[in-house]
Every structure is written in structure tokens, then in C-alpha cells.
Short mmCIF file of C-alpha atoms and ligand atoms in Angstrom, two decimals:
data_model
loop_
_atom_site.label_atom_id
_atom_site.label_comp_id
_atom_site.label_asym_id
_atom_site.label_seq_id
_atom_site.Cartn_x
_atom_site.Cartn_y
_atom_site.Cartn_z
CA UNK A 1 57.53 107.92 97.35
CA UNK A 2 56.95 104.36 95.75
CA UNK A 3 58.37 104.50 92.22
CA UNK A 4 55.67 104.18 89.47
CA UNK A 5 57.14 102.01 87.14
CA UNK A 6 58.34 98.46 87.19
CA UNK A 7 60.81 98.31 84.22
CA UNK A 8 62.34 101.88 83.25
CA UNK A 9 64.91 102.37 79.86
CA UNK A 10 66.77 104.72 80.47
CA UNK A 11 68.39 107.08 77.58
CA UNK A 12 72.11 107.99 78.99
CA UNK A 13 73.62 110.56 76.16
CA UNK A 14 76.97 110.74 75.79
CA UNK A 15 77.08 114.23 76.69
CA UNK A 16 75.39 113.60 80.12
CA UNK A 17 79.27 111.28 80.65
CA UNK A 18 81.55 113.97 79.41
CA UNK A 19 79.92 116.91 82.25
CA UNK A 20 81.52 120.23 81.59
CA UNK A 21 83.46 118.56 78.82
CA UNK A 22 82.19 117.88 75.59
CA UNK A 23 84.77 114.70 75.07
CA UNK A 24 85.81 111.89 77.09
CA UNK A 25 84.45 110.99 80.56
CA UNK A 26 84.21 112.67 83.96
CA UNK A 27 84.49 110.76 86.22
CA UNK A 28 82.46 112.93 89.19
CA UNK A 29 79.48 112.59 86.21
CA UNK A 30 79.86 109.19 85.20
CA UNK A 31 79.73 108.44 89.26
CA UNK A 32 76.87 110.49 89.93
CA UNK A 33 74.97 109.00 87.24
CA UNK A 34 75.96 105.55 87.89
CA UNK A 35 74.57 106.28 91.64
CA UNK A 36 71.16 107.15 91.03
CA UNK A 37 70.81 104.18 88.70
CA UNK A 38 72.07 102.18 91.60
CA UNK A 39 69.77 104.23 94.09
CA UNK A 40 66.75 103.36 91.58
CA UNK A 41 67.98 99.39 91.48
CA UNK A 42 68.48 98.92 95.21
CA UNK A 43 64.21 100.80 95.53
CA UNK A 44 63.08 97.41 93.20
CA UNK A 45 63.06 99.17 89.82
CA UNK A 46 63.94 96.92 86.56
CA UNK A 47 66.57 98.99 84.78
CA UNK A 48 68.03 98.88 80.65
CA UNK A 49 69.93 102.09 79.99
CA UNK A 50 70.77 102.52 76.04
CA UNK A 51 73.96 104.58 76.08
CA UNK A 52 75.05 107.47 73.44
CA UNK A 53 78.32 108.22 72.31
CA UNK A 54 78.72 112.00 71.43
CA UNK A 55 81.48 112.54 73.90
CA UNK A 56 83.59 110.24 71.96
CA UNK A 57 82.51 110.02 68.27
CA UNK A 58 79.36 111.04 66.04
CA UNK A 59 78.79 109.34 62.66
CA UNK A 60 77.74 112.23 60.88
CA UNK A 61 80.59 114.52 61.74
CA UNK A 62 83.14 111.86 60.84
CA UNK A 63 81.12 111.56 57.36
CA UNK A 64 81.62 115.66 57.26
CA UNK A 65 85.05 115.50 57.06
CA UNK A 66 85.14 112.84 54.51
CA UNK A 67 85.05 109.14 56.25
CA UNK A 68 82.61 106.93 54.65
CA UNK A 69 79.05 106.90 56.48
CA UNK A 70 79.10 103.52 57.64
CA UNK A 71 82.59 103.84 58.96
CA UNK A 72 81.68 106.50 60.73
CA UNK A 73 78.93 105.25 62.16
CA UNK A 74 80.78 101.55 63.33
CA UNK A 75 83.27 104.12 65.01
CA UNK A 76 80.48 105.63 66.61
CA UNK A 77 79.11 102.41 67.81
CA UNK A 78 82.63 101.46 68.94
CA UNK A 79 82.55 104.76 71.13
CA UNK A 80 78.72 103.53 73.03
CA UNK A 81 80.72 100.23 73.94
CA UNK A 82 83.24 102.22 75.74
CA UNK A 83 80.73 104.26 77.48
CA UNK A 84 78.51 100.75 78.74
CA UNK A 85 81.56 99.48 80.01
CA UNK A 86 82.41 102.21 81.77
CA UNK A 87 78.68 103.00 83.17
CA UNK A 88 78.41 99.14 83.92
CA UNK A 89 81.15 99.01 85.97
CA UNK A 90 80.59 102.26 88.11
CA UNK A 91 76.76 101.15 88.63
CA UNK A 92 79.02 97.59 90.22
CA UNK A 93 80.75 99.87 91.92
CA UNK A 94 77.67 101.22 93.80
CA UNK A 95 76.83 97.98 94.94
CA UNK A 96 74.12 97.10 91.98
CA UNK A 97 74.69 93.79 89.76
CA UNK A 98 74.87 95.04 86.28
CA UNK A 99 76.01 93.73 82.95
CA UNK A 100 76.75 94.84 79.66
CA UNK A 101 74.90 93.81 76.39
CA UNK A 102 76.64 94.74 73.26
CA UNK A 103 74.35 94.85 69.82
CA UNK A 104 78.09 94.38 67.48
CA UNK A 105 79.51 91.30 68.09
CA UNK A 106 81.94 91.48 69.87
CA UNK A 107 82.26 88.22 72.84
CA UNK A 108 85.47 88.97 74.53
CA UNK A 109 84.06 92.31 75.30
CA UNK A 110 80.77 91.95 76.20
CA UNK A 111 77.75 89.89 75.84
CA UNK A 112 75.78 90.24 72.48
CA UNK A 113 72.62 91.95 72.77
CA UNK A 114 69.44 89.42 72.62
CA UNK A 115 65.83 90.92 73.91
CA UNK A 116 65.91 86.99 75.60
CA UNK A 117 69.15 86.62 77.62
CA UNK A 118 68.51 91.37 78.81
CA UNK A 119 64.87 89.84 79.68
CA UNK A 120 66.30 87.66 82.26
CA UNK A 121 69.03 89.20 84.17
CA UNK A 122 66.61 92.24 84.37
CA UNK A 123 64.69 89.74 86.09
CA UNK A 124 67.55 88.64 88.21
CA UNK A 125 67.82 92.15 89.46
CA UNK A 126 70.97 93.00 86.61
CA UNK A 127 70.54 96.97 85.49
CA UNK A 128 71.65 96.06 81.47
CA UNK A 129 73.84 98.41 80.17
CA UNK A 130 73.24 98.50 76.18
CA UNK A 131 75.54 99.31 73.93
CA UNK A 132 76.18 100.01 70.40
CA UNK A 133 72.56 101.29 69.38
CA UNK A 134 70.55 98.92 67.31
CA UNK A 135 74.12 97.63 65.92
CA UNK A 136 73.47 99.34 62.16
CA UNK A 137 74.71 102.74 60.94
CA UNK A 138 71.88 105.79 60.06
CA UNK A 139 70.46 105.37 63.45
CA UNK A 140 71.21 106.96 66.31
CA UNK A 141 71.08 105.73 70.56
CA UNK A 142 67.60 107.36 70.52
CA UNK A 143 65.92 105.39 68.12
CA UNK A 144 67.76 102.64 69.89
CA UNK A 145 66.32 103.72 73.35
CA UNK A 146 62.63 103.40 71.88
CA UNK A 147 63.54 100.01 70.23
CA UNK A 148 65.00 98.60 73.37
CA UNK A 149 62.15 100.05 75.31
CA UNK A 150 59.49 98.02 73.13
CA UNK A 151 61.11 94.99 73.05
CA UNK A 152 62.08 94.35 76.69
CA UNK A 153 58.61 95.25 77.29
CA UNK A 154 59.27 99.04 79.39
CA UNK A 155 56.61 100.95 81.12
CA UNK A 156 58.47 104.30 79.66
CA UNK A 157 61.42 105.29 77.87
CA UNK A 158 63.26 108.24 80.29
CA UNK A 159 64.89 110.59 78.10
CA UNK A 160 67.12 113.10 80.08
CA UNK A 161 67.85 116.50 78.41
CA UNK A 162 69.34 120.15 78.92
CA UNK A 163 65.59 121.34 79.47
CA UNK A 164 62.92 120.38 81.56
CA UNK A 165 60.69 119.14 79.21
CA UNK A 166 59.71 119.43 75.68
CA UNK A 167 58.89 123.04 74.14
CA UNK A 168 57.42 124.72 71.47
CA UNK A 169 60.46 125.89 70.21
CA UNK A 170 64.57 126.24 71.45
CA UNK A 171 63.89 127.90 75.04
CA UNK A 172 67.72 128.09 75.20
CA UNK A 173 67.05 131.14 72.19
CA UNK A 174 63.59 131.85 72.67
CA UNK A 175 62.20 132.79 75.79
CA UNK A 176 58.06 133.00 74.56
CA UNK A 177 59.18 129.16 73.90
CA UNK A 178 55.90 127.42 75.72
CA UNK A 179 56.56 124.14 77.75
CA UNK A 180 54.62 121.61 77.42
CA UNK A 181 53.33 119.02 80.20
CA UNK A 182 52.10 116.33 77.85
CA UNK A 183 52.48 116.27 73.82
CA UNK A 184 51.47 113.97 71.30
CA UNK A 185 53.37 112.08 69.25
CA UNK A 186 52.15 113.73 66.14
CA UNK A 187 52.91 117.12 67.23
CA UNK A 188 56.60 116.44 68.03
CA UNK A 189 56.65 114.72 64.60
CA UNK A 190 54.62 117.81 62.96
CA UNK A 191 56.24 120.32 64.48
CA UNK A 192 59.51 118.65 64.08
CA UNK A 193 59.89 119.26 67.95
CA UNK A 194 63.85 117.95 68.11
CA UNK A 195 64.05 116.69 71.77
CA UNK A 196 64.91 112.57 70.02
CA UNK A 197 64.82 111.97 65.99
CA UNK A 198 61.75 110.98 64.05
CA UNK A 199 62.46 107.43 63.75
CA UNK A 200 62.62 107.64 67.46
CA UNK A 201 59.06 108.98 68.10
CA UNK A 202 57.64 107.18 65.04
CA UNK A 203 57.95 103.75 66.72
CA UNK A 204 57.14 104.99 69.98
CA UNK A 205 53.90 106.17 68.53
CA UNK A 206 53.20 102.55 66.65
CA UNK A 207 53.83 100.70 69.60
CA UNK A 208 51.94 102.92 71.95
CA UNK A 209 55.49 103.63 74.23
CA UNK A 210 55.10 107.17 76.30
CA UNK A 211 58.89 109.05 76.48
CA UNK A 212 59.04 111.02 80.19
CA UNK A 213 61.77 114.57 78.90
CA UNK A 214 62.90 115.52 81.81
CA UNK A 215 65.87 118.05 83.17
CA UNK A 216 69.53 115.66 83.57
CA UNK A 217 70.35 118.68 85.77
CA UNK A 218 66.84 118.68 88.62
CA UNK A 219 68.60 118.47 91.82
CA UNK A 220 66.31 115.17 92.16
CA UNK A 221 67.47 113.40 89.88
CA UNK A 222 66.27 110.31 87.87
CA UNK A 223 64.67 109.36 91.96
CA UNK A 224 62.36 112.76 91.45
CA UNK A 225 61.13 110.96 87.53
CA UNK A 226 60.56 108.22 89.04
CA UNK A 227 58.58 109.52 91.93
CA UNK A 228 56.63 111.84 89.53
CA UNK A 229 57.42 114.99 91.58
CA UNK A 230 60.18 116.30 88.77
CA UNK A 231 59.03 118.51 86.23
CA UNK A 232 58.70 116.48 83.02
CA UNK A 233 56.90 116.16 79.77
CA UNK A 234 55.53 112.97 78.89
CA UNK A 235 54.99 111.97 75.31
CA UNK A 236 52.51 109.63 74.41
CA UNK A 237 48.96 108.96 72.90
CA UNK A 238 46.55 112.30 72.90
CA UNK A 239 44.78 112.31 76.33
N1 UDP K 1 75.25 104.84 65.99
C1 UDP K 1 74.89 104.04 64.91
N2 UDP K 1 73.82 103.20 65.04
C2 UDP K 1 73.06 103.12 66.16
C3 UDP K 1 73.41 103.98 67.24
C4 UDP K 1 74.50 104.82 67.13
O1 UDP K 1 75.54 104.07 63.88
O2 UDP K 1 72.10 102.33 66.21
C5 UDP K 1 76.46 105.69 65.89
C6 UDP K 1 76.24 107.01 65.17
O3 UDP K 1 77.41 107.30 64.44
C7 UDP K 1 76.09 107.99 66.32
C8 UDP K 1 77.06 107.44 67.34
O4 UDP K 1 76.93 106.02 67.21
O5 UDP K 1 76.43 109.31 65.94
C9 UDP K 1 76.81 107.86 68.76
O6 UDP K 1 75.44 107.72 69.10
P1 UDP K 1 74.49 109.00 69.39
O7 UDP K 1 74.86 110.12 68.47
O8 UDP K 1 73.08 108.53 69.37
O9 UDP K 1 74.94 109.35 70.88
P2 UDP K 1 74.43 110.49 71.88
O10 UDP K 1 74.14 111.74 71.07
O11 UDP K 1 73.18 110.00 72.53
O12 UDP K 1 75.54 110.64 72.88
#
């Protein structure tokens, strides 16, 4: 099936590199992954990933054990970088061009982030690879994701998570949790929903940008979001 969108971001967590591990990369993951972006590519589709960094380090549970916040959070940043290099390269390795933006400076690494030079090698066929979040500390890769999503002009921010969709409440603990197929963005907000942070929704809702949650684990993968045939729950303006 044709794919329905032109330009896609893409919301790679950390966890989603680490598999059955909750630190580091595995490599079986980080090659699967880097396939069906590849897959997605090679079928026409414009793709910007943000990347997370929880397999390697989270700001806030550095600051728990007593490292300043902003430290914390530059370390955190520092552990997205690693990730986009390593997701850049394996999507190469697939035989899609990609590159890697980077929103810290940092030029011997990678390129720095500008909405200008990701515009055009998405145009050239590049998947972009982002890394470091929005490049400043009390936000997270998800607010990035909606940020990046806005400003490169995406049909839909893809948001990949342990459930199919978004739910009233924790379906991992409660099983009368009900699923829902489309949701506001004032009820995830109001009913403090969890699947990305409030900052995260809150500028998805002021620029009008719908967020697809859908199951990392479907057997179709990001090809069955794409199609529309995965079960998902899109987030957006009240229908
Ligand atoms: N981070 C940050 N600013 C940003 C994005 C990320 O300071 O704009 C830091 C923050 O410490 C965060 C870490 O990078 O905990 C890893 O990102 P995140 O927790 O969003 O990764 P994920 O949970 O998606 O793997």
C-alpha cells in the first residue's frame, strides 16, 4: 500500500536501541530499526528521526544522585549523539543516504542542527538523524520530536511505544484500561495521559501537528504506520 505521508519524524527512544537491555545498544535492534527506516526511504518517504538517549544516560536520574541538572542533562544530550551516529550509519548501511544533524555544537562530529541545511538533504533523499534534543537541558527527545516535526514542516510526528496506542490509563497494570483510536490533545493534557510530556503535546496542539502511538513491537513495523493498517492512536485536533 502507497504510504500516506510525504515527510514522517520519527521518535526513536533510546530504549527501542538497547532491545532486551535497558543500556547500551543491540545491535540485532539497532539493525532492525535502521532497516525499516531504510525500507520506508527506498518507498519515497521524507524521513527526520529525533533520537532519545535512555539506554545511555537520563538527566533527571543523574540530578537524583546529586549531579547538577544541567550537567546532567548535557550528559544526556551527549548520550542522543552517540545513538544518531550509530542509527545514521546502520540506516548507510542499508543502502539509504543519511546524515547526522547535531543541535550542540559540536563540527568534527556532526553537522549542527539548522531547520535550513535538514530541509534540504531531506529533499535530496538524506533520512536526518537528529541528535541532542532541542540542544537545552529540562527538555526531553519528545518535546524535541514535536519541535522538529513543526519546523521541518512533517505531515505527523510517529511516536513508537510499548503499547499499541494511547489508553485511559497504564494497560500494563490495568486491564479495564480503554484504548483509544483517536484522542485530543486536551484530554492527554487533562488526563495527564503519559504516552510523551506536556510540553510535547502542548506545541503539537498550537501548531495543529497530529502524533500517530503506535506498538515498536507490531510485526509490521513502522511499513504497517505508514500504510495505515497498524493499530495506532492518532492525536490531534477533536474530530
Ligand atoms: N535532553 C536534554 N534536552 C533535550 C533532549 C534531551 O537535556 O532537548 C537530555 C535529558 O537529560 C534526557 C536525555 O537527554 O533525559 C535523554 O533524552 P530522553 O530522556 O528524551 O531519551 P529517551 O527517553 O527518548 O530515550
Amino acid at each position: 500500500m502507497a504510504p500516506a505521508y510525504k515527510r514522517i519524524l520519527l521518535k526513536v527512544s533510546g530504549e527501542a536501541l538497547a532491545g532486551d537491555n535497558s543500556f547500551g545498544i543491540e545491535p540485532p535492534f539497532l539493525h532492525g530499526i535502521a532497516k525499516q527506516i531504510a525500507d520506508a526511504a527506498k518507498a519515497g518517504v521524507q524521513v527526520a528521526i529525533v533520537v532519545g538517549g535512555g539506554n545511555i544516560f537520563r538527566g533527571m536520574a543523574g540530578a537524583a544522585d546529586g549531579t547538577d541538572r544541567v550537567t546532567a542533562d548535557l550528559m544526556g544530550m551527549l548520550g542522543t549523539m552517540i545513538n544518531a551516529l550509530a542509527l545514521s550509519n546502520a540506516i548507510n548501511r542499508q543502502g539509504a543516504k543519511s546524515m547526522a544533524f547535531s543541535a550542540v555544537t559540536m563540527p568534527s562530529v556532526a553537522d549542527t542542527f539548522t531547520a535550513r541545511a535538514a530541509k534540504a538533504a531531506l529533499e535530496d533523499g538524506y533520512v536526518v538523524v537528529l541528535g541532542g534534543g532541542i540542544g537545552n537541558p529540562f527538555f526531553t527527545t519528545d518535546t524535541a520530536s514535536t519541535l522538529r516535526a513543526i519546523e521541518l514542516e512533517c505531515d505527523v510526528v510517529l511516536k513508537g511505544t510499548k503499547v499499541d496506542g494511547v489508553y485511559s490509563d497504564d494497560p500494563m497494570t490495568n486491564p479495564n484500561a480503554i484504548r483509544y483510536d483517536t484522542v485530543s490533545y486536551d484530554e492527554v493534557i487533562g488526563k495527564n495521559l503519559r504516552v510523551m510530556d506536556t510540553a510535547a503535546f502542548a506545541l503539537a496542539r498550537d501548531n495543529s501537528m497530529p502524533i500517530i502511538v503506535y506498538a515498536l513491537n507490531d510485526e509490521a513495523g513502522l511499513a504497517g504506520v505508514l500504510s495505515g493498517t497498524s493499530r495506532s492512536t492518532r492525536v490531534g485536533k477533536p474530530v
